[in-house]
Coordinates of C-alpha atoms in Angstrom, one line a residue:
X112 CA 17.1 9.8 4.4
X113 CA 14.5 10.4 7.4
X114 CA 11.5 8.0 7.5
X115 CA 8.1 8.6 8.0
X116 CA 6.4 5.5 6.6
X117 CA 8.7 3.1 7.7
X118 CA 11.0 1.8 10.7
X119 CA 14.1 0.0 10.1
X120 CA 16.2 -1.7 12.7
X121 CA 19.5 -4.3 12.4
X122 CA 20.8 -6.7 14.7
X123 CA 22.9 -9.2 14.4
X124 CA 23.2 -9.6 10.7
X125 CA 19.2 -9.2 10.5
X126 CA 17.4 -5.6 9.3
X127 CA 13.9 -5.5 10.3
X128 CA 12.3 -3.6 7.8
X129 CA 8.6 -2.4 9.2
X130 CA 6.0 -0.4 7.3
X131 CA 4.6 2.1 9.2
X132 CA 1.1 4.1 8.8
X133 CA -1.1 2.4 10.7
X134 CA -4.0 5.1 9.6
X135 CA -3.9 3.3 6.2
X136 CA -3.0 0.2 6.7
X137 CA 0.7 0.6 5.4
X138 CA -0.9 2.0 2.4
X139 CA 2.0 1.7 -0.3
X140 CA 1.8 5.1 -1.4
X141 CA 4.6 6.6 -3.5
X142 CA 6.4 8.4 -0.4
X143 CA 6.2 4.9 1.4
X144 CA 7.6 3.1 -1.9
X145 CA 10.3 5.8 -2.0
X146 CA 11.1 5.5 1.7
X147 CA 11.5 1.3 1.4
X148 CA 13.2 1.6 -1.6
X149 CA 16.1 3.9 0.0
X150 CA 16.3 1.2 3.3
X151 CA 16.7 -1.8 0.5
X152 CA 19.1 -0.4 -1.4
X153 CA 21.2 0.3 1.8
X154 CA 20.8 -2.8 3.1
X155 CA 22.1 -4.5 0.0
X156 CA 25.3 -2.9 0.0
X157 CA 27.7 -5.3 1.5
X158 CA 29.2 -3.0 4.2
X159 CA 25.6 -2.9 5.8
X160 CA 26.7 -5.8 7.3
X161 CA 23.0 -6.8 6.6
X162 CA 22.7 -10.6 5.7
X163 CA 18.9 -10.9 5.8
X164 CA 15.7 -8.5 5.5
X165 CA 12.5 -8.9 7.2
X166 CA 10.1 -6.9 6.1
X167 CA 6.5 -6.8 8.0
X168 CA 3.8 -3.9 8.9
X169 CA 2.9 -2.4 12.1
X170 CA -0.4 -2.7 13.7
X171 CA -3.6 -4.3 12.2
X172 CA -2.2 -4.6 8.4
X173 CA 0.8 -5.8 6.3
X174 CA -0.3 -3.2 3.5
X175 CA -4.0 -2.4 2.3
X176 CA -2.0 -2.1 -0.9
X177 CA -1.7 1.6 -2.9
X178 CA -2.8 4.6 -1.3
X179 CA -5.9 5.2 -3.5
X180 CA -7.5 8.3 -1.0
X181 CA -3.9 9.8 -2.5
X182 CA -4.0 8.7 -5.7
X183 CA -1.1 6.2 -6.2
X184 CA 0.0 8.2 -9.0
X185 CA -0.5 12.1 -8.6
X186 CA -0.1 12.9 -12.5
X187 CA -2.8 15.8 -12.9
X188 CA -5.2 14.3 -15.4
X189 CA -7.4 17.5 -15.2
X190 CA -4.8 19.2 -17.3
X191 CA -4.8 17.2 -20.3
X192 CA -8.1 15.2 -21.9
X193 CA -6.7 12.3 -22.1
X194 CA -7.8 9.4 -19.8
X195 CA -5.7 8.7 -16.6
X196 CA -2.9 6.1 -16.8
X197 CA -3.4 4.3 -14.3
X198 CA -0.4 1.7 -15.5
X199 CA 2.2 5.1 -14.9
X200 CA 3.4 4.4 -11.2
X201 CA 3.7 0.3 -12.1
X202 CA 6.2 1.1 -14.7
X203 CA 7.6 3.9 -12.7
X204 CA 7.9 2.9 -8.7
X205 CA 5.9 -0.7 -8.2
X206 CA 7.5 -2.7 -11.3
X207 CA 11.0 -1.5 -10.6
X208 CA 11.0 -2.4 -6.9
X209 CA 9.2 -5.8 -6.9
X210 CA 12.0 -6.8 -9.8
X211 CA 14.4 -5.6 -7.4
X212 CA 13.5 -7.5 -4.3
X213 CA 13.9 -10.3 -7.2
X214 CA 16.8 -9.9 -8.1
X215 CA 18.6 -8.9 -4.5
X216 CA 21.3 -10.0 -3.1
X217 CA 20.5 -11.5 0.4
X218 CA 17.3 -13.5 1.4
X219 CA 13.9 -11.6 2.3
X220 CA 11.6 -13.1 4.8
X221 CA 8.1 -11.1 4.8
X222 CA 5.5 -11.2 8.1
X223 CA 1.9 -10.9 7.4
X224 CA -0.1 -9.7 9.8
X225 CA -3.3 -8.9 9.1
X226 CA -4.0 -8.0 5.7
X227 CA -1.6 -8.0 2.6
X228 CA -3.9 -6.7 -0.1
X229 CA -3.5 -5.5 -4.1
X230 CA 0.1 -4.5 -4.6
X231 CA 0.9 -5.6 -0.4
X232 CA -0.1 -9.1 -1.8
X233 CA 2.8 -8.8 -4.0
X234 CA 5.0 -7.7 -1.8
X235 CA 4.5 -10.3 0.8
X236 CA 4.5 -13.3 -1.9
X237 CA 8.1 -11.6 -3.2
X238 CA 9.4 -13.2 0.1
X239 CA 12.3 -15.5 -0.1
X240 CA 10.3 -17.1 3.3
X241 CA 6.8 -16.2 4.1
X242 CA 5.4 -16.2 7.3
X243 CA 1.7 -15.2 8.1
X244 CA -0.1 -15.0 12.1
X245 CA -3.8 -17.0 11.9
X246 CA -5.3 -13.3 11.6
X247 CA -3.2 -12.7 8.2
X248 CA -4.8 -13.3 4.7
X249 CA -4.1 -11.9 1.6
X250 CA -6.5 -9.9 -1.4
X251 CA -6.7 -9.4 -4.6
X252 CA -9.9 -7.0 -4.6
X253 CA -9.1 -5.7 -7.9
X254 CA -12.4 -6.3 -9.5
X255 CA -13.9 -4.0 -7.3
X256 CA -12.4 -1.0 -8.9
X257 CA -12.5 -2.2 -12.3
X258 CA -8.2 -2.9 -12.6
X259 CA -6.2 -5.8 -12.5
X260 CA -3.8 -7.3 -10.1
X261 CA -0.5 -5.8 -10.2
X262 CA 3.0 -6.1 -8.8
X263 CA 3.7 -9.5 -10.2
X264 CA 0.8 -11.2 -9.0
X265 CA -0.5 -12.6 -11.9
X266 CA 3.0 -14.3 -12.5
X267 CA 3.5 -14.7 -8.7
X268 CA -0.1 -16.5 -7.9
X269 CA -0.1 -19.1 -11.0
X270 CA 3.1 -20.5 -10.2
X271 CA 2.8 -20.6 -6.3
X272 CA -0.7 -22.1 -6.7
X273 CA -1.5 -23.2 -9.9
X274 CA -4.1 -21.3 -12.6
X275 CA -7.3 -22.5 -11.0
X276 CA -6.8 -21.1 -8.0
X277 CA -5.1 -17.9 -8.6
X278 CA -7.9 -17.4 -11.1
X279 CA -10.1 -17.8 -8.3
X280 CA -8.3 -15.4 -5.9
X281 CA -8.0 -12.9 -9.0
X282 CA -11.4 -13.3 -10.5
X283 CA -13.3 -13.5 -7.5
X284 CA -11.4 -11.4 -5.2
X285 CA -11.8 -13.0 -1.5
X286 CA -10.1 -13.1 1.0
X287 CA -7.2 -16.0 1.7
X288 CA -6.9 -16.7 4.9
X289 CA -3.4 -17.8 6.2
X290 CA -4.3 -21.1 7.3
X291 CA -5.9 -21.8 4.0
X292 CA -2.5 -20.2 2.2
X293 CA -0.8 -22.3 4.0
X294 CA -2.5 -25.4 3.2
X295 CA -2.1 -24.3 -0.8
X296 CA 1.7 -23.7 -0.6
X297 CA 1.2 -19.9 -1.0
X298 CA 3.3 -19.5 2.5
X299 CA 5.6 -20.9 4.5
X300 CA 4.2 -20.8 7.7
X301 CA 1.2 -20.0 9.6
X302 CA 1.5 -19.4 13.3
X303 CA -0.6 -17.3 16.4
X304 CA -0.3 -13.9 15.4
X305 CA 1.9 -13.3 19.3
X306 CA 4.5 -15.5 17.4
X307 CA 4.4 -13.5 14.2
X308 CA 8.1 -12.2 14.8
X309 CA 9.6 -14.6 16.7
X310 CA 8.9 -17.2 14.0
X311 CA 10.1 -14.6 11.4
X312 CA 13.2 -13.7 13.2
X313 CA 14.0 -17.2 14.1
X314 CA 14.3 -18.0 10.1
X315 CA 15.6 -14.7 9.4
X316 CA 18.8 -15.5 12.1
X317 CA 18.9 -18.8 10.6
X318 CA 19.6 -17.3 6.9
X319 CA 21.9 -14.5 8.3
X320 CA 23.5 -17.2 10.2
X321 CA 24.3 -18.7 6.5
X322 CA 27.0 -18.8 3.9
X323 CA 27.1 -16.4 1.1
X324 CA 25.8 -19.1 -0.7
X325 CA 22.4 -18.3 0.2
X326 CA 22.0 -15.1 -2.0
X327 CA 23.2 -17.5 -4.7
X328 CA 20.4 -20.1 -4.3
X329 CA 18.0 -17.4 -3.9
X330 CA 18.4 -16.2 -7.3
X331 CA 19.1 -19.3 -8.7
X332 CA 15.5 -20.1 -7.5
X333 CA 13.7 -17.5 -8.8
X334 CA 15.5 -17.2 -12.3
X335 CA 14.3 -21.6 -12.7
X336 CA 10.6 -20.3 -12.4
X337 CA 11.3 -19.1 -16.2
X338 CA 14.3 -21.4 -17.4
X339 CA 14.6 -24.1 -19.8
X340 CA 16.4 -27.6 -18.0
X341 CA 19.7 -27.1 -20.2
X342 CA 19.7 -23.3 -19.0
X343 CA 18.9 -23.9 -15.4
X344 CA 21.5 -26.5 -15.3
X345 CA 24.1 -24.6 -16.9
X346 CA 23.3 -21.4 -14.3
X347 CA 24.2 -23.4 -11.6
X348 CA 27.0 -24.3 -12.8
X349 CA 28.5 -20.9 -13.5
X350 CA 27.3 -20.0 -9.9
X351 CA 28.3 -23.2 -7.9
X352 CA 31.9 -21.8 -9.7
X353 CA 31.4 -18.6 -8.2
X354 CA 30.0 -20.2 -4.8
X355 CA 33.1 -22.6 -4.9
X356 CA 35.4 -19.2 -4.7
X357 CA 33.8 -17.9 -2.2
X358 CA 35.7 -17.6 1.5
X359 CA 32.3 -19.1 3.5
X360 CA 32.7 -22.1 1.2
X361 CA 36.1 -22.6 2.0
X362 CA 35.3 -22.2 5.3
X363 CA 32.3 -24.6 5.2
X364 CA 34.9 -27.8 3.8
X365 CA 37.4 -27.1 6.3
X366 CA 34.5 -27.2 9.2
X367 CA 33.4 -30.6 7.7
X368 CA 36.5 -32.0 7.4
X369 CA 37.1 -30.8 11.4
X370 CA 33.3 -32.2 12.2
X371 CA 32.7 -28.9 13.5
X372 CA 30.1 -26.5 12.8
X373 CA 30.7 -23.6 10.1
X374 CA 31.6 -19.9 11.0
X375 CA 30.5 -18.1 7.9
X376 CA 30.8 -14.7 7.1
X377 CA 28.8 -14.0 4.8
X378 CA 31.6 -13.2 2.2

């Protein structure tokens, strides 16, 4: 598949994963979603040889969220009297691919700069890692256009930081600055926007530079933010099994017991 909307790039175990119309902001509109879908799906296939994803925007924004000068979901509402759905391209594109980056099998670092807004909220909070530069903040402007915050981020916001304030991010709809993200446990880090990537990659090598294991705790992660105790407890059993059989782990106890560092591989 040829891009338009967005530039990939891999190096040493790390794809780099950048979203690319400047004009809009990184508008997420349905031929951007389709284009980041195809690069995600190829870099999960373990013959990519891709162990991490970064995944930031070029120029002034993260994403400005969907493209609504294109409508986010071109269904032709003048041929039919019923009301637009305006839910259509959630359940078709948007919910798919956020539950997706959920569920994948490698870590996902994300690098706001600028502004991560509406659905690019969403998609910068489904970072494994988050890292934002000072100029970054993030916006939930729903109310403005009479919808609601989408892409997970009323599931996202409430657990990262709590019901008063993601009411107050979703109700009121102002901006977030990074600093004060980072300050709420929203991000990771928050650094001068000239050490945006270097930050990001430096984490990102650090994870590719990891055991297989990684993917595991990921998802192990994610899944506890729903789980009961005796069914959290009981997944990671069944995955430290699977981790256990796992070359990288093998290779991480015979490093230990040789008091030298680990050489994993990812497998």
């Amino acid at each position: 598949m040829t891009y338009q909307k967005i530039k990939t790039s891999v190096a040493e175990g790390v794809a780099v994963v950048t979203l690319s119309d400047p004009g809009t902001l990184n508008a997420a509109g349905l031929d951007l979603m389709a284009e980041l879908q195809d690069a995600m799906d190829g870099f999960a296939k373990p013959e990519s040889g891709v162990r991490c994803v970064v995944i930031t925007g070029e120029g002034r924004g993260f994403c400005s969220g969907a493209n609504l000068s294109g409508r986010a979901d071109p269904a032709p509402a003048a041929a039919s009297k019923e009301p637009p759905d305006s839910g259509s391209a959630l359940e078709r594109i948007y919910n798919p691919f956020v539950t997706g980056l959920r569920n994948y099998p490698i870590p996902i670092v994300t690098a706001v700069n600028g502004a991560a807004a509406g659905i690019g909220c969403s998609l910068a909070l489904m970072g494994d890692l988050i890292v934002a530069g000072e100029s970054g903040y993030f916006l939930q402007a729903f109310r403005r256009i009479g919808l609601v915050p989408d892409g997970g981020a009323t599931y996202l916001l409430s657990r990262m930081v709590g019901k008063a304030r993601a009411m107050e991010l979703t109700l009121l709809g102002e901006k977030l600055p990074a600093r004060t993200a980072l300050e709420w446990g929203l991000i990771n880090r928050c650094v001068p926007d000239a050490e945006l990537m270097s930050t990001a990659m430096e984490l990102a090598r650090a994870l590719a530079d990891g055991p297989k294991a990684l993917g595991y705790i990921r998802k192990l992660v994610w899944d506890g933010l729903d789980a009961e105790w005796a069914e959290q407890l009981h997944a990671e059993r069944v995955v430290q099994r699977d981790a256990g059989r796992t070359e990288d782990s093998r290779e991480g106890v015979i490093a230990f017991l040789e008091k030298r560092p680990a050489k994993f591989q990812g497998r």
